[in-house]
mmCIF file of C-alpha atoms in Angstrom:
data_model
loop_
_atom_site.group_PDB
_atom_site.id
_atom_site.type_symbol
_atom_site.label_atom_id
_atom_site.label_comp_id
_atom_site.label_asym_id
_atom_site.label_seq_id
_atom_site.Cartn_x
_atom_site.Cartn_y
_atom_site.Cartn_z
ATOM 1 C CA MET A 1 18.311 9.184 -35.329
ATOM 2 C CA ILE A 2 20.565 12.227 -36.529
ATOM 3 C CA LEU A 3 23.132 9.919 -37.656
ATOM 4 C CA GLN A 4 20.543 7.274 -39.594
ATOM 5 C CA GLU A 5 19.190 10.232 -41.292
ATOM 6 C CA ARG A 6 22.637 11.593 -42.399
ATOM 7 C CA PHE A 7 23.797 7.862 -43.620
ATOM 8 C CA GLN A 8 20.557 7.166 -45.350
ATOM 9 C CA LYS A 9 20.361 10.786 -47.452
ATOM 10 C CA ALA A 10 24.238 9.655 -48.315
ATOM 11 C CA LEU A 11 22.852 6.569 -49.749
ATOM 12 C CA ARG A 12 20.507 8.424 -51.714
ATOM 13 C CA MET A 13 22.792 10.576 -53.058
ATOM 14 C CA LYS A 14 24.954 7.965 -53.950
ATOM 15 C CA GLY A 15 22.126 5.847 -56.111
ATOM 16 C CA PHE A 16 21.218 9.512 -57.909
ATOM 17 C CA ALA A 17 24.931 9.924 -58.987
ATOM 18 C CA VAL A 18 24.816 6.326 -60.261
ATOM 19 C CA PHE A 19 21.274 7.200 -62.382
ATOM 20 C CA LEU A 20 22.796 10.399 -63.797
ATOM 21 C CA MET A 21 25.886 8.235 -65.295
ATOM 22 C CA ALA A 22 23.761 5.698 -66.595
ATOM 23 C CA LEU A 23 21.186 8.584 -67.911
ATOM 24 C CA CYS A 24 24.423 10.490 -69.387
ATOM 25 C CA CYS A 25 26.016 7.633 -71.151
ATOM 26 C CA CYS A 26 22.464 6.676 -72.573
ATOM 27 C CA LEU A 27 22.077 10.194 -73.917
ATOM 28 C CA SER A 28 25.855 10.048 -74.963
ATOM 29 C CA GLY A 29 25.450 6.969 -76.802
ATOM 30 C CA THR A 30 22.152 8.387 -78.667
ATOM 31 C CA GLN A 31 24.178 11.303 -79.991
ATOM 32 C CA GLY A 32 27.303 9.159 -81.112
ATOM 33 C CA ASP A 33 25.261 6.633 -83.150
ATOM 34 C CA HIS A 34 23.778 10.025 -84.768
ATOM 35 C CA ASP A 35 27.034 11.482 -85.535
ATOM 36 C CA ASN A 36 28.716 8.112 -86.382
ATOM 37 C CA GLN A 37 31.310 8.545 -83.328
ATOM 38 C CA LYS A 38 32.964 5.679 -81.737
ATOM 39 C CA ALA A 39 33.009 7.793 -78.135
ATOM 40 C CA CYS A 40 30.676 6.407 -75.512
ATOM 41 C CA CYS A 41 29.960 9.647 -73.929
ATOM 42 C CA PRO A 42 31.337 13.149 -73.982
ATOM 43 C CA SER A 43 34.835 13.303 -71.868
ATOM 44 C CA ASP A 44 33.555 16.528 -70.138
ATOM 45 C CA THR A 45 30.228 14.925 -68.604
ATOM 46 C CA CYS A 46 31.919 11.718 -67.994
ATOM 47 C CA SER A 47 34.421 13.501 -65.976
ATOM 48 C CA LEU A 48 31.737 15.263 -64.109
ATOM 49 C CA MET A 49 29.877 12.316 -63.451
ATOM 50 C CA LYS A 50 32.752 10.313 -62.147
ATOM 51 C CA GLU A 51 33.222 12.912 -59.987
ATOM 52 C CA LEU A 52 29.803 12.866 -58.748
ATOM 53 C CA ILE A 53 30.154 9.000 -58.025
ATOM 54 C CA SER A 54 33.405 9.488 -55.827
ATOM 55 C CA ILE A 55 31.470 12.082 -54.218
ATOM 56 C CA ALA A 56 28.481 9.770 -53.616
ATOM 57 C CA GLU A 57 30.962 6.725 -52.506
ATOM 58 C CA LYS A 58 32.757 8.803 -50.026
ATOM 59 C CA LEU A 59 29.415 10.364 -48.550
ATOM 60 C CA GLY A 60 28.434 6.837 -48.147
ATOM 61 C CA SER A 61 31.540 6.001 -46.388
ATOM 62 C CA MET A 62 30.968 8.745 -43.915
ATOM 63 C CA GLY A 63 27.581 7.763 -43.296
ATOM 64 C CA GLU A 64 28.766 4.421 -42.029
ATOM 65 C CA LYS A 65 31.191 5.954 -40.366
ATOM 66 C CA LEU A 66 28.738 7.983 -38.763
ATOM 67 C CA GLY A 67 26.646 5.143 -37.671
ATOM 68 C CA THR A 68 29.802 3.426 -35.778
ATOM 69 C CA MET A 69 30.280 6.581 -34.090
ATOM 70 C CA GLY A 70 26.429 6.409 -33.143
ATOM 71 C CA ASP A 71 26.838 2.654 -31.896
ATOM 72 C CA ASN A 72 29.825 3.754 -29.648
ATOM 73 C CA LEU A 73 28.018 6.860 -28.369
ATOM 74 C CA ARG A 74 24.909 4.701 -27.409
ATOM 75 C CA LEU A 75 27.678 2.339 -25.618
ATOM 76 C CA MET A 76 29.369 5.316 -23.784
ATOM 77 C CA GLU A 77 26.040 6.602 -22.749
ATOM 78 C CA THR A 78 24.823 2.978 -21.179
ATOM 79 C CA ARG A 79 28.187 2.791 -19.530
ATOM 80 C CA LEU A 80 27.540 6.857 -18.022
ATOM 81 C CA GLN A 81 24.348 5.656 -16.754
ATOM 82 C CA THR A 82 25.308 2.771 -14.949
ATOM 83 C CA SER A 83 28.184 4.664 -13.438
ATOM 84 C CA GLU A 84 25.708 7.405 -12.190
ATOM 85 C CA ASN A 85 23.515 4.813 -11.016
ATOM 86 C CA GLU A 86 26.435 3.329 -8.761
ATOM 87 C CA VAL A 87 27.351 6.977 -7.582
ATOM 88 C CA GLU A 88 23.660 7.262 -6.403
ATOM 89 C CA GLU A 89 23.658 3.726 -4.824
ATOM 90 C CA LEU A 90 26.875 4.885 -2.822
ATOM 91 C CA LYS A 91 25.305 8.154 -2.069
ATOM 92 C CA ARG A 92 22.109 6.533 -0.816
ATOM 93 C CA LEU A 93 24.400 3.934 1.461
ATOM 94 C CA THR A 94 26.478 6.841 2.842
ATOM 95 C CA GLY A 95 23.760 9.184 2.963
ATOM 96 C CA GLY A 96 25.211 11.792 0.440
ATOM 97 C CA ARG A 97 27.758 12.784 3.239
ATOM 98 C CA PRO A 98 31.550 12.851 2.515
ATOM 99 C CA GLN A 99 33.335 10.607 4.964
ATOM 100 C CA VAL A 100 36.733 11.316 6.980
ATOM 101 C CA ALA A 101 38.118 9.470 9.450
ATOM 102 C CA PHE A 102 41.651 8.219 10.389
ATOM 103 C CA SER A 103 43.370 6.677 13.460
ATOM 104 C CA ALA A 104 47.188 6.218 13.667
ATOM 105 C CA THR A 105 49.997 5.264 16.376
ATOM 106 C CA LEU A 106 53.580 6.185 17.006
ATOM 107 C CA TRP A 107 55.056 2.696 17.078
ATOM 108 C CA GLU A 108 55.532 1.249 13.679
ATOM 109 C CA THR A 109 56.024 -2.820 13.214
ATOM 110 C CA GLY A 110 59.613 -3.152 12.943
ATOM 111 C CA ASP A 111 60.808 0.204 15.233
ATOM 112 C CA ALA A 112 62.703 -0.545 18.405
ATOM 113 C CA PRO A 113 61.195 0.475 21.657
ATOM 114 C CA GLY A 114 62.234 3.506 22.812
ATOM 115 C CA ASN A 115 61.834 7.315 23.317
ATOM 116 C CA THR A 116 60.915 9.974 20.522
ATOM 117 C CA GLY A 117 62.849 13.048 21.517
ATOM 118 C CA PRO A 118 64.344 15.539 22.661
ATOM 119 C CA PHE A 119 64.514 18.130 19.986
ATOM 120 C CA THR A 120 65.415 21.719 20.077
ATOM 121 C CA THR A 121 61.849 23.186 18.796
ATOM 122 C CA PRO A 122 58.644 21.483 18.655
ATOM 123 C CA ILE A 123 57.711 19.185 16.187
ATOM 124 C CA PRO A 124 54.890 17.218 14.843
ATOM 125 C CA LEU A 125 54.884 13.656 15.838
ATOM 126 C CA GLN A 126 54.784 11.679 12.684
ATOM 127 C CA TYR A 127 52.187 8.722 13.478
ATOM 128 C CA LYS A 128 53.190 5.882 11.229
ATOM 129 C CA LYS A 129 51.581 2.770 11.625
ATOM 130 C CA VAL A 130 47.822 3.789 10.230
ATOM 131 C CA PHE A 131 44.828 1.872 11.400
ATOM 132 C CA SER A 132 42.427 3.834 9.303
ATOM 133 C CA ASN A 133 42.381 6.655 6.989
ATOM 134 C CA THR A 134 39.219 7.002 5.107
ATOM 135 C CA GLY A 135 39.181 9.807 2.677
ATOM 136 C CA SER A 136 43.087 10.030 2.913
ATOM 137 C CA SER A 137 43.629 13.489 4.988
ATOM 138 C CA TYR A 138 46.029 11.996 7.204
ATOM 139 C CA ASN A 139 49.689 12.157 6.121
ATOM 140 C CA PRO A 140 51.633 9.302 8.225
ATOM 141 C CA ALA A 141 54.964 10.820 6.621
ATOM 142 C CA THR A 142 54.277 14.283 8.424
ATOM 143 C CA GLY A 143 51.988 13.478 11.406
ATOM 144 C CA ILE A 144 49.439 16.183 9.714
ATOM 145 C CA PHE A 145 45.994 15.815 9.044
ATOM 146 C CA THR A 146 44.622 18.598 6.495
ATOM 147 C CA ALA A 147 41.230 18.921 6.136
ATOM 148 C CA THR A 148 39.284 18.236 2.707
ATOM 149 C CA VAL A 149 36.019 19.117 3.952
ATOM 150 C CA LYS A 150 34.750 22.310 5.576
ATOM 151 C CA GLY A 151 32.960 20.742 8.844
ATOM 152 C CA MET A 152 33.152 20.090 12.582
ATOM 153 C CA TYR A 153 35.665 17.393 13.399
ATOM 154 C CA TYR A 154 36.541 15.055 16.656
ATOM 155 C CA PHE A 155 40.266 14.974 17.359
ATOM 156 C CA HIS A 156 41.687 12.725 20.148
ATOM 157 C CA PHE A 157 45.339 11.990 21.304
ATOM 158 C CA THR A 158 47.011 9.628 24.037
ATOM 159 C CA MET A 159 50.785 10.203 25.574
ATOM 160 C CA MET A 160 52.829 7.704 27.415
ATOM 161 C CA ASN A 161 55.620 9.560 29.142
ATOM 162 C CA ASN A 162 59.375 9.160 28.808
ATOM 163 C CA LEU A 163 59.479 6.109 31.215
ATOM 164 C CA ASN A 164 62.534 7.910 33.252
ATOM 165 C CA THR A 165 62.401 9.754 36.401
ATOM 166 C CA PRO A 166 61.742 12.484 36.506
ATOM 167 C CA PRO A 167 59.166 12.522 33.903
ATOM 168 C CA ASN A 168 59.802 14.816 31.097
ATOM 169 C CA SER A 169 56.943 14.527 28.185
ATOM 170 C CA VAL A 170 54.656 17.286 27.018
ATOM 171 C CA VAL A 171 52.540 17.420 23.886
ATOM 172 C CA CYS A 172 50.237 19.480 22.236
ATOM 173 C CA LEU A 173 47.212 19.200 19.545
ATOM 174 C CA THR A 174 47.642 22.351 17.224
ATOM 175 C CA LYS A 175 45.455 23.954 14.638
ATOM 176 C CA ASN A 176 47.336 25.698 11.772
ATOM 177 C CA GLY A 177 50.215 26.189 14.296
ATOM 178 C CA GLN A 178 47.870 27.352 17.122
ATOM 179 C CA ARG A 179 48.322 25.225 20.328
ATOM 180 C CA LEU A 180 44.634 24.012 21.543
ATOM 181 C CA VAL A 181 45.168 21.565 24.140
ATOM 182 C CA SER A 182 47.704 19.702 25.866
ATOM 183 C CA VAL A 183 48.925 16.283 27.504
ATOM 184 C CA TRP A 184 52.006 16.824 30.079
ATOM 185 C CA ASP A 185 53.723 14.915 32.510
ATOM 186 C CA THR A 186 56.882 16.734 34.136
ATOM 187 C CA VAL A 187 56.394 16.114 38.177
ATOM 188 C CA GLY A 188 56.539 12.770 40.147
ATOM 189 C CA THR A 189 58.864 10.047 40.899
ATOM 190 C CA ASP A 190 57.107 7.241 38.845
ATOM 191 C CA ALA A 191 57.678 6.394 35.085
ATOM 192 C CA HIS A 192 54.835 4.845 33.575
ATOM 193 C CA ASP A 193 52.048 7.395 33.342
ATOM 194 C CA SER A 194 50.044 8.059 30.366
ATOM 195 C CA GLY A 195 47.200 10.666 29.472
ATOM 196 C CA SER A 196 44.866 11.718 26.793
ATOM 197 C CA ASN A 197 42.971 14.695 25.465
ATOM 198 C CA ALA A 198 40.238 15.408 22.767
ATOM 199 C CA VAL A 199 38.881 18.428 20.912
ATOM 200 C CA VAL A 200 35.742 19.358 18.758
ATOM 201 C CA ILE A 201 36.755 22.146 16.343
ATOM 202 C CA PRO A 202 35.584 23.609 13.008
ATOM 203 C CA LEU A 203 37.844 23.463 10.191
ATOM 204 C CA GLU A 204 38.181 25.119 6.984
ATOM 205 C CA VAL A 205 39.377 23.169 3.921
ATOM 206 C CA GLY A 206 43.157 23.341 4.003
ATOM 207 C CA ASP A 207 43.474 23.553 7.749
ATOM 208 C CA ASN A 208 45.903 21.655 9.507
ATOM 209 C CA VAL A 209 45.949 19.677 12.488
ATOM 210 C CA CYS A 210 48.633 17.781 14.124
ATOM 211 C CA VAL A 211 50.238 16.597 17.850
ATOM 212 C CA GLU A 212 53.301 18.361 18.503
ATOM 213 C CA LEU A 213 56.004 16.881 20.928
ATOM 214 C CA GLN A 214 57.154 20.246 22.707
ATOM 215 C CA ALA A 215 61.164 21.347 22.592
ATOM 216 C CA ASN A 216 63.317 19.498 24.839
ATOM 217 C CA ARG A 217 60.458 16.824 25.746
ATOM 218 C CA LEU A 218 60.283 13.181 25.183
ATOM 219 C CA VAL A 219 57.776 10.386 24.590
ATOM 220 C CA HIS A 220 58.251 6.572 24.902
ATOM 221 C CA ASP A 221 56.258 3.977 22.646
ATOM 222 C CA ASP A 222 56.726 0.288 22.144
ATOM 223 C CA ILE A 223 54.451 -2.609 20.349
ATOM 224 C CA MET A 224 51.755 -1.648 23.027
ATOM 225 C CA ASN A 225 51.121 1.566 20.891
ATOM 226 C CA TYR A 226 50.535 4.211 23.938
ATOM 227 C CA ASN A 227 50.847 6.937 21.540
ATOM 228 C CA THR A 228 47.927 7.324 19.215
ATOM 229 C CA PHE A 229 46.149 10.321 17.183
ATOM 230 C CA SER A 230 42.728 9.957 15.836
ATOM 231 C CA GLY A 231 40.322 12.025 14.211
ATOM 232 C CA PHE A 232 36.788 12.431 12.269
ATOM 233 C CA LEU A 233 34.049 14.158 10.577
ATOM 234 C CA LEU A 234 30.935 14.967 12.627
ATOM 235 C CA PHE A 235 29.173 16.695 10.016
ATOM 236 C CA PRO A 236 29.996 18.988 6.963
ATOM 237 C CA ILE A 237 29.099 22.734 7.341
ATOM 238 C CA ARG A 238 27.488 24.065 4.378
ATOM 239 C CA LYS A 239 26.353 27.617 3.370
ATOM 240 C CA PRO A 240 23.261 28.536 5.110
ATOM 241 C CA GLN A 241 20.177 28.149 2.753
ATOM 242 C CA GLY A 242 17.845 30.498 4.281
ATOM 243 C CA ASP A 243 17.789 28.545 7.605
ATOM 244 C CA PHE A 244 16.550 30.044 10.837
ATOM 245 C CA HIS A 245 19.108 30.480 13.551
ATOM 246 C CA ARG A 246 19.786 31.693 17.044
ATOM 247 C CA THR A 247 21.900 34.992 18.031
ATOM 248 C CA HIS A 248 22.476 36.248 21.594
ATOM 249 C CA THR A 249 22.591 39.882 22.550
ATOM 250 C CA SER A 250 25.113 41.378 24.950
ATOM 251 C CA ASP A 251 22.864 41.224 27.868
ATOM 252 C CA GLY A 252 22.270 37.218 27.325
ATOM 253 C CA LEU A 253 18.822 36.993 25.628
ATOM 254 C CA SER A 254 18.794 34.429 22.691
ATOM 255 C CA LEU A 255 16.769 35.532 19.760
ATOM 256 C CA LEU A 256 15.704 33.776 16.735
ATOM 257 C CA ALA A 257 16.771 35.474 13.659
ATOM 258 C CA VAL A 258 15.065 35.183 10.387
ATOM 259 C CA PRO A 259 16.985 35.753 7.190
ATOM 260 C CA GLN A 260 16.221 38.741 4.858
ATOM 261 C CA CYS A 261 14.914 37.927 1.278
ATOM 262 C CA ARG A 262 16.207 40.215 -1.493
ATOM 263 C CA MET A 263 13.854 40.842 -4.471
ATOM 264 C CA GLY A 264 14.474 38.236 -6.790
ATOM 265 C CA ASP A 265 15.310 35.715 -3.924
ATOM 266 C CA PRO A 266 13.239 32.388 -4.409
#
């Protein structure tokens, strides 16, 4: 509406300027007949009228451009509304919750079957063959999962020993370099053992989780994919909005805590 009003105003100004020009010429023509002069109108008046007409034409051109801009703006608003509708539909389908999940294996197509390790220091195992990576939080180049959503996560990993006697395999799942759970096989006379472990832990944005092969240890893998690393977000953790929660006293009593309200709180 505003652009249309500006455009109409510009056209009215242009028409008014043309009217003034015609009126000026008529008056100057009458004056010229009276004074027996050949000039159609005084030079100063004609110059002024020409300037007014030029300004009016420019305003008219600006009005047309504003009208075009208005059409483009309406088109952009339509596209934006369409995008917002698609986002809302996606939220409806996913429940509005972030989705994070991955699963990968140590052996990658084209690799020769064999052992990984030993190394002189603990290193993150690089599970290069990715089965899924929703949210792109797992990096196959480093073997490290980096949390992009604050929440409670589930992680699971499996290990195959080094297929030699005696076995010499130890792997640990770590959070920010801290060991949490492990799988190991270092005792026995058989050479075809595997194991697994899992953990549920809270993560802040930026926390790193990986599976480390311990120093001077080995694991074996081949086309059967014995060594895997998987994880997913169970649920996000958001700042409490005045929810009731339970606390525990030193004597084991469970209390229901009620959030305090300050002046001005809703």
